[in-house]
Short mmCIF file of C-alpha atoms in Angstrom, two decimals:
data_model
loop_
_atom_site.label_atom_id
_atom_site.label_comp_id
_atom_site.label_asym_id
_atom_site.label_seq_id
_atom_site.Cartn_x
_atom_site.Cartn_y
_atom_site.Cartn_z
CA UNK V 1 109.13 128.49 96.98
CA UNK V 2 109.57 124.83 97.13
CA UNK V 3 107.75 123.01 99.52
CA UNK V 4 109.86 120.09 102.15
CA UNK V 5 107.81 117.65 104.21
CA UNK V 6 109.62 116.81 107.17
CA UNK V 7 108.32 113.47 107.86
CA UNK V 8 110.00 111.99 111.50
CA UNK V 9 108.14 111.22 114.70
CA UNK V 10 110.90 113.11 117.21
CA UNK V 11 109.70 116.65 117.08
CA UNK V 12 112.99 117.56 118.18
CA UNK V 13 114.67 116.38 114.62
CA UNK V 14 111.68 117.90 112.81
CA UNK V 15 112.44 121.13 114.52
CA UNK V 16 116.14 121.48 114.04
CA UNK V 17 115.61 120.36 109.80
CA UNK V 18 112.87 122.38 109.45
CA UNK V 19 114.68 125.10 110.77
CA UNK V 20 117.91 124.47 108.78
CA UNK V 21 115.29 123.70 105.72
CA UNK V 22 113.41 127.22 106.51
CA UNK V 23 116.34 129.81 106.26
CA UNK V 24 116.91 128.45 102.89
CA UNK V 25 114.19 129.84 101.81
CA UNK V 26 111.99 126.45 101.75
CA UNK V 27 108.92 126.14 103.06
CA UNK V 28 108.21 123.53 105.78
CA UNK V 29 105.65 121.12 106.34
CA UNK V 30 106.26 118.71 109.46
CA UNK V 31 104.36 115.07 109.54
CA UNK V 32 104.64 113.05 112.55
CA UNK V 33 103.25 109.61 111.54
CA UNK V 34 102.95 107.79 108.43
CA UNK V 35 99.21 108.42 107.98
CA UNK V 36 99.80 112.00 108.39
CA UNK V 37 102.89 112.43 105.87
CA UNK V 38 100.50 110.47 103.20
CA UNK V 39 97.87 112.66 103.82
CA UNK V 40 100.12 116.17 103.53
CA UNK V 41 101.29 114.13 100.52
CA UNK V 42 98.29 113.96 98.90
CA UNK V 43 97.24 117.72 99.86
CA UNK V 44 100.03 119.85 99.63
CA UNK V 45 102.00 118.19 96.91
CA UNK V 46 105.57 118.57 98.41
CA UNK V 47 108.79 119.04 96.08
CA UNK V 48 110.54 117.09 98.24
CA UNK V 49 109.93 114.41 101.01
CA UNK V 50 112.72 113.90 104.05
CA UNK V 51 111.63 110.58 105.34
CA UNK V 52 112.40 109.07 108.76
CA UNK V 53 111.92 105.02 108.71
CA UNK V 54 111.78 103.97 112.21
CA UNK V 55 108.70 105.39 113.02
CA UNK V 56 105.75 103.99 115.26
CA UNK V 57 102.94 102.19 113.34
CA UNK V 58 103.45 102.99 109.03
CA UNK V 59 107.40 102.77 108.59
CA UNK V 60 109.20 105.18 106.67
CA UNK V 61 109.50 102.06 103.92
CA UNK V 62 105.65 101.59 103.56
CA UNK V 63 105.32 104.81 103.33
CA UNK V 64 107.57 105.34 100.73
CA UNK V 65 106.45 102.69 98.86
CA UNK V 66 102.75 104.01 99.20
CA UNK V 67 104.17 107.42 97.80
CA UNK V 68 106.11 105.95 94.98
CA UNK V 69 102.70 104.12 93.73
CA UNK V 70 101.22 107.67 93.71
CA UNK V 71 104.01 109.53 91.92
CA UNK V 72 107.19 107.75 90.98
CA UNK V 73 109.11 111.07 90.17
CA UNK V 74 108.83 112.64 93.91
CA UNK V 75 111.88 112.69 95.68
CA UNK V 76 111.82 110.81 98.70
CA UNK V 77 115.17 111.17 101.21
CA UNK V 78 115.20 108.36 103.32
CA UNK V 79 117.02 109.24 107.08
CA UNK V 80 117.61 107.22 109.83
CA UNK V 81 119.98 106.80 112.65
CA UNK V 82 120.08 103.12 112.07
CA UNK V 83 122.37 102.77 108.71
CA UNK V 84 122.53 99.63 107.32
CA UNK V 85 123.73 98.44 103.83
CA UNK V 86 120.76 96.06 103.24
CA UNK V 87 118.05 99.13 104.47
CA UNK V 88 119.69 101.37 102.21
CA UNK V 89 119.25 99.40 98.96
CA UNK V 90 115.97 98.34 100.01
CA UNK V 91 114.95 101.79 100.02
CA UNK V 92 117.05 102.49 96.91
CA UNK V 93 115.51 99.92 95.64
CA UNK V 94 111.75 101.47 96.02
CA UNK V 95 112.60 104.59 94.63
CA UNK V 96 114.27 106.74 97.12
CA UNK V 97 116.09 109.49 96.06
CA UNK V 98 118.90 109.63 98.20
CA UNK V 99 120.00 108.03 101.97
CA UNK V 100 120.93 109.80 104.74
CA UNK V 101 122.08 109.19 108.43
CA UNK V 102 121.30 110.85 111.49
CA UNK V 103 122.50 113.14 112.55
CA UNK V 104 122.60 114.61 109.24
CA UNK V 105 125.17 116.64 108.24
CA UNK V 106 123.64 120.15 107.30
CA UNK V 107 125.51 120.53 104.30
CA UNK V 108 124.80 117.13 102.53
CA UNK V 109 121.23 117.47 103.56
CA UNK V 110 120.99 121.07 101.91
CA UNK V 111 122.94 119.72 98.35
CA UNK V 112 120.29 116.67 98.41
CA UNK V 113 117.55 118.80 98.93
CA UNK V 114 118.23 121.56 96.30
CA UNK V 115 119.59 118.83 93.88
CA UNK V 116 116.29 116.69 94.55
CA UNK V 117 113.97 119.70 93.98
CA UNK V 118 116.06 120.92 90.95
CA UNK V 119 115.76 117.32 89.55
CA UNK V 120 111.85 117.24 90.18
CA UNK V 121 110.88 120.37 88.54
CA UNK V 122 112.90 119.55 85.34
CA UNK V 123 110.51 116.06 85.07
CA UNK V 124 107.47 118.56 85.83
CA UNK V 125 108.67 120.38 83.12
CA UNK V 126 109.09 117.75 80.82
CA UNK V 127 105.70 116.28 81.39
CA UNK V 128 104.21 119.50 80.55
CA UNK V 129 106.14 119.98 77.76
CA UNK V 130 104.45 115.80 76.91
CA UNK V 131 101.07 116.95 77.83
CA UNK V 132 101.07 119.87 75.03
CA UNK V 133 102.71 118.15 72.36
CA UNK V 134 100.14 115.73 72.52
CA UNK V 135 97.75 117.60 72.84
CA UNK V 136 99.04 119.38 69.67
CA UNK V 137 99.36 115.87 67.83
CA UNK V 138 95.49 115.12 68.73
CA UNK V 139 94.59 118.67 67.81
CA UNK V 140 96.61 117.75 64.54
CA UNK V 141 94.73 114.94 63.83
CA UNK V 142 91.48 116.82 64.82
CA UNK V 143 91.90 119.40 61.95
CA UNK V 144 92.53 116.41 59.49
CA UNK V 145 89.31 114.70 60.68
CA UNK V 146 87.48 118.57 60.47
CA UNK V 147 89.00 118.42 56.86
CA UNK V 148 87.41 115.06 55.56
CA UNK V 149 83.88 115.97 57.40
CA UNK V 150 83.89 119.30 55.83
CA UNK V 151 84.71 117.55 52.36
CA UNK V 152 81.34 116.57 51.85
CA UNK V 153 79.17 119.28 52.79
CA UNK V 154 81.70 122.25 50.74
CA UNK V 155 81.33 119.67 47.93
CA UNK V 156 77.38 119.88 48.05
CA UNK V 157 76.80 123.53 48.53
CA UNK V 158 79.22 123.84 45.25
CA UNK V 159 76.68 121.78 43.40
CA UNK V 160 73.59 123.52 44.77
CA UNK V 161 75.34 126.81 43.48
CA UNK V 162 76.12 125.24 40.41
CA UNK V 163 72.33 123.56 40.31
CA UNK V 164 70.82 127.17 40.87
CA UNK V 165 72.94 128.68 37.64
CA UNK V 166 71.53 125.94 35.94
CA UNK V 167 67.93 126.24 37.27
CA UNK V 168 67.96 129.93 36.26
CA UNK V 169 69.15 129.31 32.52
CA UNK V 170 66.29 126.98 32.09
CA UNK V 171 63.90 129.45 33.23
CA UNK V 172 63.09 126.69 36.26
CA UNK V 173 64.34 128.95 39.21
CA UNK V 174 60.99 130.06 41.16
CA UNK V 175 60.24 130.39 44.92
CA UNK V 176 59.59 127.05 46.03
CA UNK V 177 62.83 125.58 43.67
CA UNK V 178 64.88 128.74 45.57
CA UNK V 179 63.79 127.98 49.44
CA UNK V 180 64.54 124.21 48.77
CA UNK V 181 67.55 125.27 47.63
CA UNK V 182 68.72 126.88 50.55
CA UNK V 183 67.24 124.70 53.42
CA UNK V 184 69.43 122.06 51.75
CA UNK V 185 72.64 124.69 51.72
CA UNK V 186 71.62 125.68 55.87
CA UNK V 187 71.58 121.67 56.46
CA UNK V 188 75.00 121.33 55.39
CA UNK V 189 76.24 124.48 57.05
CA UNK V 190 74.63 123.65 60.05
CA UNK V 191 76.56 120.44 59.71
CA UNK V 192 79.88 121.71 59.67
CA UNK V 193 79.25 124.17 62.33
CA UNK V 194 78.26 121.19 64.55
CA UNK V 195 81.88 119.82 63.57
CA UNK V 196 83.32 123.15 65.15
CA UNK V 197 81.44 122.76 67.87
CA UNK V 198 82.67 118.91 68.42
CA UNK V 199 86.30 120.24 67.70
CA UNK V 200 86.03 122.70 70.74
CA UNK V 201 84.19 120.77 73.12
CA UNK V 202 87.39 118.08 71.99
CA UNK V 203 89.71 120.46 73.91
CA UNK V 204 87.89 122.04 76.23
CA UNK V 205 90.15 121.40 79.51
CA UNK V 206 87.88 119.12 82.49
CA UNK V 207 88.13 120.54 85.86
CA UNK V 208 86.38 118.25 87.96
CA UNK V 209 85.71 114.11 87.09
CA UNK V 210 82.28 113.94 86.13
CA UNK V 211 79.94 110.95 85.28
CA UNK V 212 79.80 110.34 81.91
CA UNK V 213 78.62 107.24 79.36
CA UNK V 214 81.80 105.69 77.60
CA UNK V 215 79.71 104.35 75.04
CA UNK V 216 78.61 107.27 73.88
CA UNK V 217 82.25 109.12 74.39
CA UNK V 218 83.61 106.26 72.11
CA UNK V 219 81.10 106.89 69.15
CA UNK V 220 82.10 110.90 68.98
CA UNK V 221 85.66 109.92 68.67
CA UNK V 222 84.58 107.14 65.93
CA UNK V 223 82.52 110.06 63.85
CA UNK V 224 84.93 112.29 63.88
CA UNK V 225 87.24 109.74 62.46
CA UNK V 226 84.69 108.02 60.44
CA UNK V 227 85.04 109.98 57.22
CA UNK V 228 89.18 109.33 57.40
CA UNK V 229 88.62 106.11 58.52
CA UNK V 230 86.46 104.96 55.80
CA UNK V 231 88.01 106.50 52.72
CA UNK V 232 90.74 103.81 53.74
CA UNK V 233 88.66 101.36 53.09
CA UNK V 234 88.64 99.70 56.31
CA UNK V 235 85.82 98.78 58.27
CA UNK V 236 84.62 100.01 61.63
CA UNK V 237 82.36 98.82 64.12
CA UNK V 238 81.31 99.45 67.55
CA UNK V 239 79.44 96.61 69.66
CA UNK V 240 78.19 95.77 73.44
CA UNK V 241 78.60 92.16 74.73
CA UNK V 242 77.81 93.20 78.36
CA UNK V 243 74.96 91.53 80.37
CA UNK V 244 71.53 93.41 79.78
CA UNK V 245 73.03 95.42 76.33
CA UNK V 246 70.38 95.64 73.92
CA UNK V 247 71.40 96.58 70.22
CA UNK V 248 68.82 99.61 69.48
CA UNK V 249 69.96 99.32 66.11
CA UNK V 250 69.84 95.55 64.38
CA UNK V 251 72.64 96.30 61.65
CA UNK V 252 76.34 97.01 63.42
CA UNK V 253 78.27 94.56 61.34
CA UNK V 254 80.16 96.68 59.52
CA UNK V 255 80.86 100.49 59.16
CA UNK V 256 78.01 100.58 61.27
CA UNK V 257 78.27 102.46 64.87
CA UNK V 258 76.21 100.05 67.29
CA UNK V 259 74.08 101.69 69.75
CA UNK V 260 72.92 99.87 72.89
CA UNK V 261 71.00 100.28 75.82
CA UNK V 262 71.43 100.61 78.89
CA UNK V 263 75.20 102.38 78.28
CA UNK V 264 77.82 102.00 80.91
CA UNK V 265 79.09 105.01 82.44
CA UNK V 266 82.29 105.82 84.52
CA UNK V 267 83.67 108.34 86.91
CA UNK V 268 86.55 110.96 85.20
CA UNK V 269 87.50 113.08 82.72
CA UNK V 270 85.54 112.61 79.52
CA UNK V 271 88.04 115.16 77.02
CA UNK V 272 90.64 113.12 78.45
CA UNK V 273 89.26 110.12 77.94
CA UNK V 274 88.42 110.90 74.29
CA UNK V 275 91.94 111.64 73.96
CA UNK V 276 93.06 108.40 74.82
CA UNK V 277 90.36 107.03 72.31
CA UNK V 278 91.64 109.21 69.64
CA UNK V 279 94.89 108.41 70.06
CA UNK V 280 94.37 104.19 70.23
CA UNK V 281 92.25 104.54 66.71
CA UNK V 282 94.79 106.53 65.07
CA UNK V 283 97.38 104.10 65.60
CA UNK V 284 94.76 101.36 64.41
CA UNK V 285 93.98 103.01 61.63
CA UNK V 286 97.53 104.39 60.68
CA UNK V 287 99.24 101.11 61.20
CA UNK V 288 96.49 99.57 58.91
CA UNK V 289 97.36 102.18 56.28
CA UNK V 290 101.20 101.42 56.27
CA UNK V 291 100.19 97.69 55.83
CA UNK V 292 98.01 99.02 53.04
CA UNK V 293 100.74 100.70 51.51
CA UNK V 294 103.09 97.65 51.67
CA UNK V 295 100.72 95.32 49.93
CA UNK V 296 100.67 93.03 52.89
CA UNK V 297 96.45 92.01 52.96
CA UNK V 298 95.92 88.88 51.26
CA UNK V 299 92.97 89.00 48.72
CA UNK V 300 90.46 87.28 51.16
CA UNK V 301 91.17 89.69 53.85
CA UNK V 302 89.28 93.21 54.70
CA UNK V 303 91.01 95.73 56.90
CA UNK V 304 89.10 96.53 60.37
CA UNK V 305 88.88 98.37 63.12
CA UNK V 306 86.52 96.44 65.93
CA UNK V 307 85.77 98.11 69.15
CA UNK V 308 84.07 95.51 71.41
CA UNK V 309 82.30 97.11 75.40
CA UNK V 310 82.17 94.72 77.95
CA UNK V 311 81.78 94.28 81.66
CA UNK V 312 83.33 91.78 84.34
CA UNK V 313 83.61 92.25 88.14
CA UNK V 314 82.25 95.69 87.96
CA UNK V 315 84.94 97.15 85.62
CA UNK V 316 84.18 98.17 81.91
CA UNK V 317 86.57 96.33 79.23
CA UNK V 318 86.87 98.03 75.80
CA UNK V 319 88.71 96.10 73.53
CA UNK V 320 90.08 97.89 70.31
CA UNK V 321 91.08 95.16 67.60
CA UNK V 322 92.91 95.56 64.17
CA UNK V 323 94.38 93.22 61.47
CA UNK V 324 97.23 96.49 60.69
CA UNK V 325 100.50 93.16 61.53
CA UNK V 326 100.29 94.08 65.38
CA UNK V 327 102.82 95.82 67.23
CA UNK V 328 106.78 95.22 66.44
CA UNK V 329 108.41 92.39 69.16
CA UNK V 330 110.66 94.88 69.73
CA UNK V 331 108.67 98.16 70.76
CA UNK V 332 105.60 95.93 72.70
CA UNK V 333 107.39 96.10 75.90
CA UNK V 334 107.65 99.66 75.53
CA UNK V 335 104.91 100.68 73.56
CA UNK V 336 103.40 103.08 76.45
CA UNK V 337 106.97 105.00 77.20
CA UNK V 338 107.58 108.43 76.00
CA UNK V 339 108.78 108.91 72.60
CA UNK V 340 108.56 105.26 71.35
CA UNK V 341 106.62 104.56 68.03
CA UNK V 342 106.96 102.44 64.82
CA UNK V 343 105.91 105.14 62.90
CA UNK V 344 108.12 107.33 60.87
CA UNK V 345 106.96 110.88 61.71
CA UNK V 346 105.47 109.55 64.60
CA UNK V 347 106.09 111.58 67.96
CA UNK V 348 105.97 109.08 70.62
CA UNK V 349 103.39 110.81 73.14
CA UNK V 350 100.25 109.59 71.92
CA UNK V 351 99.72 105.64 73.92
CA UNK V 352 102.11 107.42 76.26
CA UNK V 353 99.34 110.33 77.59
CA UNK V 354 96.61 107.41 77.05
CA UNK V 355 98.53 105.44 79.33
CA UNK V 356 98.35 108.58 81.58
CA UNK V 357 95.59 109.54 80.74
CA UNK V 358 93.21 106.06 82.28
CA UNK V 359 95.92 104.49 84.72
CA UNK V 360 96.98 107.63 86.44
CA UNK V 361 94.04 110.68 85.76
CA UNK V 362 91.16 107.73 85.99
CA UNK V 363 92.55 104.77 87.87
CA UNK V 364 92.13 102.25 85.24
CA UNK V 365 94.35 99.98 83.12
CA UNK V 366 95.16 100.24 79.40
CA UNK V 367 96.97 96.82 78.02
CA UNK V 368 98.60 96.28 74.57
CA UNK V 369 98.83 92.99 73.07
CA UNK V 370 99.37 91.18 69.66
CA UNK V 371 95.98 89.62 68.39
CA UNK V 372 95.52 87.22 65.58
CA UNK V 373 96.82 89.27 62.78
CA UNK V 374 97.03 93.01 64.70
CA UNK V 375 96.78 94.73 67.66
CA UNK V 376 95.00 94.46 70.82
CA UNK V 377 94.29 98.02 73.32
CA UNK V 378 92.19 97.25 76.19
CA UNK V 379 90.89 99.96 78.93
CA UNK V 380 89.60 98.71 81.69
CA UNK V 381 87.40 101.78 84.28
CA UNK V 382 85.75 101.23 86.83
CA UNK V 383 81.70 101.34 86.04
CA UNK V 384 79.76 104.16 87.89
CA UNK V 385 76.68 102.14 86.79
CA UNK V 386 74.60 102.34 83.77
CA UNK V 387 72.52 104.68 82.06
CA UNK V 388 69.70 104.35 79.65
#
């Protein structure tokens, strides 16, 4: 059942729609104020909003404009008994859905409302149908980065087998040579079972926002790239410039993870916000690659990833810089809609669910700009303080 708030400070109006609205089968939810309609906004998540704009204190056109900062895809159906052509684009112009006058006729106010609430669950649709194809792309690019860690360790236990053969031949297989033998093969299991562990605590959905460090979210994301990341021969590094950061590690030039102390923390959705990670390296690294490819480096010059933590005005600024030839003059407008990418069996979704991901989920920013010879990502969150 689709939910209507009835937004209009005559109670008389709200109880005529409402019960026009009602023996459609909608339910009704009647707001007599602006402050109230935002509030029954933000708690009962409407389908559709009929909006009065002469109203006492908040106007119907602040309100809508507060609502359209929220969520851009709510219908909002403006109404007033004061039509004028310059009110009606203005509220066009913010985002409303349709425009209607009072008194409304009952049959153009049904066809708006059933068109407006058909309209807004296709777009919920659609963003669910975003939401798990990226998640399927990180997952994607999860099981790649599972694949390179796992490399290593299958490739050691095959030589330990191979050693033991050996060791018996010789006559040099005894107790001691055995038990070494196998605390080395349970150190590399207990490796890659660690690397499951990572890969399901990746997607493990957050309920609530929690506090959690973002210094110490960014470094998973880097491991579990590392391997991949490194193989490419390009460089990564991870450092603090904030006020009071102490390195606890004196070499973080390169391909080395830097670890400081005291780490900032934020407020939100750590999975998520190692999604959005994930997804800003893999274009890094992937758009390094294709330069790779192309033979575009000049000798002198090293492929890198840099990943730089700062602070100003209580906010945390990561900075995520590449030399991979920066983002194409004619996508970087656009780089954070749906389904735009450089790539050629690229998908799209990934910067756009980052872009969801901190501006919308968290309440932070994430910027793209050309940098010197690559890219530029920042995220900007607010800090929820630090911790050692």
């Amino acid at each position: 059942m689709n939910k209507i708030l009835i937004v209009d400070d005559d109670r008389s109006v709200q109880n005529s729609i409402s019960a026009v609205i009602c023996s459609k089968g909608y339910q009704s939810i009647s707001a007599f104020d602006g402050e109230e309609a935002i509030r029954l906004f933000e708690t009962e998540q409407p389908d559709t909003i009929l909006l009065d704009i002469n109203m006492p204190g908040m106007n119907g056109i602040e309100v809508l404009k507060y609502i359209k900062n929220i969520d851009a895809d709510i219908p909002v159906i403006m109404i007033t008994a004061n039509y004028s052509i310059s009110t009606a684009v203005e509220t066009l112009t913010h985002g409303a859905y349709d425009f209607l006058t009072k008194p409304a006729d009952i049959n153009k106010l049904l066809i708006t409302v059933k068109n407006s609430c058909a309209n807004y669950e296709v777009i919920k649709q659609n963003k669910k149908l975003l939401i798990q194809q990226s998640k399927m792309a990180a997952m994607g690019e999860m099981i790649g980065a599972i694949a390179h860690q796992w490399r290593q360790p299958l490739n050691a236990i095959n030589l330990i087998a191979q050693d033991l053969v050996s060791a018996f031949d010789y006559g040099e297989l005894n107790r001691e040579y055995l038990g070494n033998s196998v605390m080395d093969i349970v150190k590399q299991v207990t490796f890659m079972s660690n690397t499951i562990d990572d890969f399901r605590n990746f997607f493990k959905q957050d309920k609530e926002k929690i506090l959690f460090k973002i210094n110490s979210i960014i470094k998973e994301v880097i491991y579990l790239l590392y391997e991949q990341i490194v193989k490419s021969n390009i460089s990564i590094s991870l450092s603090c410039t904030y006020a009071g950061a102490v390195k606890l590690n004196t070499n973080c030039e390169k391909n080395e993870i830097c670890t400081c102390s005291p780490e900032l923390s934020a407020f939100g959705y750590p999975n998520e916000f190692k999604q959005a990670v994930l997804n800003i390296l893999t274009n890094a690294r992937d758009a390094i690659i294709d330069k790779q490819k192309n033979s575009l480096y000049l000798d002198d010059e090293s492929p890198f990833i840099n990943i730089v933590i700062s602070s100003d005005n209580g906010r945390a600024i990561i900075k995520f810089i590449d030399n991979g030839g920066g983002i194409p003059k004619e996508l970087i407008e656009n780089i954070f809609a749906s389904y735009v990418t450089s790539k050629k069996e690229g998908t799209g979704i990934g910067l756009y669910m980052s872009k969801v991901i901190i501006e919308k989920n968290m309440g932070g920013i994430l910027s793209a700009v050309n940098f010197e010879k690559g890219a530029m990502f920042t995220i900007e969150l607010d800090i929820a303080g630090s911790v050692v």
